């Protein structure tokens, strides 16, 4: 969860949000539409924002927050051999791009979404709130 986040490409702000979620989205070769549905349902309803008593009891929808969604194939880095990460565990760019777009389209039906640009060299700035950082893996729900 973030207090503020933005993504820039070549020095130009592509998208920014105030309170909400910064998502780093990795797509694997086994991912399907059902994974997108699960992820959207969990993300928009996950109670990770503080209520009046300071307890994590509110969702991004409850606080009328936004989402900044960034494609991030490097989440699939394999670092077991050698010193250079391998990214063979990530989906093909064609598949990943389509699922990333579909995922964001589904999210936009629930909350406002700003996006990075798939495969662009992006600079991401954030003020992490808490900090609260959560991994959501649709293959190990």
Coordinates of C-alpha atoms in Angstrom, one line a residue:
X1 CA 0.0 0.0 0.0
X2 CA 1.3 3.5 -0.8
X3 CA 0.7 7.1 0.1
X4 CA 1.9 8.2 -3.3
X5 CA 3.4 6.5 -6.3
X6 CA 4.3 7.5 -9.9
X7 CA 5.8 5.9 -12.9
X8 CA 7.9 7.9 -15.4
X9 CA 9.2 7.0 -18.9
X10 CA 12.0 9.1 -20.4
X11 CA 11.5 11.7 -17.7
X12 CA 7.8 12.2 -18.4
X13 CA 5.2 11.1 -15.8
X14 CA 3.1 8.3 -17.3
X15 CA 0.8 7.8 -14.3
X16 CA 0.6 8.6 -10.6
X17 CA -1.7 7.9 -7.7
X18 CA -2.1 9.2 -4.2
X19 CA -3.4 6.6 -1.7
X20 CA -3.8 3.1 -3.0
X21 CA -1.8 0.2 -4.3
X22 CA 1.3 -0.1 -6.4
X23 CA 1.3 -3.4 -8.2
X24 CA 4.3 -5.0 -9.7
X25 CA 2.7 -7.5 -12.1
X26 CA 4.5 -10.6 -13.4
X27 CA 2.9 -13.0 -15.8
X28 CA 4.0 -16.6 -16.0
X29 CA 3.5 -19.1 -18.8
X30 CA 0.9 -21.0 -16.8
X31 CA -1.3 -18.0 -16.1
X32 CA -4.8 -17.8 -17.5
X33 CA -7.9 -15.6 -17.3
X34 CA -9.0 -17.4 -14.1
X35 CA -5.8 -16.2 -12.4
X36 CA -6.7 -12.6 -13.4
X37 CA -10.2 -13.0 -11.9
X38 CA -8.8 -14.3 -8.6
X39 CA -6.1 -11.6 -8.4
X40 CA -8.6 -8.8 -9.0
X41 CA -11.0 -10.2 -6.5
X42 CA -8.3 -10.5 -3.8
X43 CA -6.6 -7.1 -4.5
X44 CA -9.7 -4.9 -4.5
X45 CA -11.1 -6.6 -1.3
X46 CA -7.9 -7.2 0.7
X47 CA -8.3 -5.4 4.0
X48 CA -4.8 -3.8 4.4
X49 CA -5.6 -0.1 5.0
X50 CA -6.1 1.3 8.5
X51 CA -9.5 2.1 9.9
X52 CA -10.2 4.8 12.5
X53 CA -8.7 2.6 15.2
X54 CA -5.5 2.0 13.3
X55 CA -6.4 -1.7 12.4
X56 CA -5.8 -3.0 8.9
X57 CA -9.5 -3.4 8.2
X58 CA -10.3 -1.5 5.0
X59 CA -9.8 -2.4 1.3
X60 CA -8.6 -0.1 -1.5
X61 CA -12.3 0.1 -2.5
X62 CA -13.3 1.2 1.0
X63 CA -10.8 4.0 1.0
X64 CA -11.6 5.0 -2.6
X65 CA -8.0 4.5 -3.5
X66 CA -6.3 4.0 -6.8
X67 CA -4.0 1.4 -8.3
X68 CA -0.8 2.0 -10.2
X69 CA 0.0 -1.2 -12.2
X70 CA 3.4 -1.9 -13.5
X71 CA 4.4 -4.9 -15.7
X72 CA 7.5 -6.6 -14.2
X73 CA 8.8 -9.7 -15.8
X74 CA 11.9 -9.6 -13.5
X75 CA 9.7 -11.1 -10.7
X76 CA 10.4 -14.4 -12.5
X77 CA 14.2 -14.1 -12.1
X78 CA 16.0 -17.4 -11.6
X79 CA 19.1 -16.7 -9.6
X80 CA 20.1 -20.2 -8.7
X81 CA 22.9 -20.6 -11.3
X82 CA 25.6 -18.1 -11.8
X83 CA 25.4 -14.4 -11.2
X84 CA 23.2 -13.3 -14.0
X85 CA 19.5 -13.8 -13.5
X86 CA 17.6 -15.8 -16.1
X87 CA 14.1 -14.9 -17.0
X88 CA 13.0 -18.0 -18.8
X89 CA 10.2 -18.5 -16.1
X90 CA 8.3 -15.5 -17.4
X91 CA 5.6 -15.8 -20.0
X92 CA 6.4 -14.8 -23.6
X93 CA 6.1 -11.0 -24.2
X94 CA 3.0 -11.5 -26.5
X95 CA 1.2 -13.6 -23.8
X96 CA 2.3 -11.4 -20.9
X97 CA 1.3 -8.2 -22.7
X98 CA -2.2 -9.5 -23.4
X99 CA -2.8 -10.8 -19.9
X100 CA -1.4 -7.6 -18.3
X101 CA -3.9 -5.5 -20.4
X102 CA -6.7 -7.9 -19.5
X103 CA -5.8 -7.7 -15.8
X104 CA -5.8 -3.9 -15.8
X105 CA -9.1 -3.8 -17.7
X106 CA -10.7 -6.0 -15.1
X107 CA -9.2 -3.9 -12.2
X108 CA -10.6 -0.7 -13.8
X109 CA -14.1 -2.1 -13.4
X110 CA -13.5 -2.0 -9.6
X111 CA -11.2 1.0 -8.9
X112 CA -9.3 3.7 -10.8
X113 CA -6.2 2.3 -12.4
X114 CA -3.1 4.0 -13.8
X115 CA -0.6 1.9 -15.8
X116 CA 2.9 1.8 -16.9
X117 CA 3.7 0.8 -20.5
X118 CA 4.5 -2.8 -21.1
X119 CA 8.2 -3.4 -21.8
X120 CA 9.1 0.2 -21.4
X121 CA 12.1 1.3 -19.3
X122 CA 10.2 2.8 -16.4
X123 CA 11.3 4.8 -13.3
X124 CA 9.0 4.1 -10.3
X125 CA 8.8 6.4 -7.2
X126 CA 6.8 5.6 -4.2
X127 CA 6.1 6.5 -0.6
X128 CA 5.4 3.1 1.0
X129 CA 2.8 3.3 3.8
X130 CA 3.6 1.1 6.7
X131 CA 5.4 -0.3 5.0
X132 CA 3.0 -3.0 3.9
X133 CA 4.3 -5.2 1.0
X134 CA 2.4 -8.3 0.1
X135 CA 3.1 -11.0 -2.5
X136 CA 0.0 -12.4 -4.2
X137 CA 0.7 -15.6 -6.2
X138 CA -2.3 -16.9 -8.0
X139 CA -0.7 -20.3 -8.3
X140 CA -0.3 -20.7 -4.5
X141 CA -3.5 -19.0 -3.2

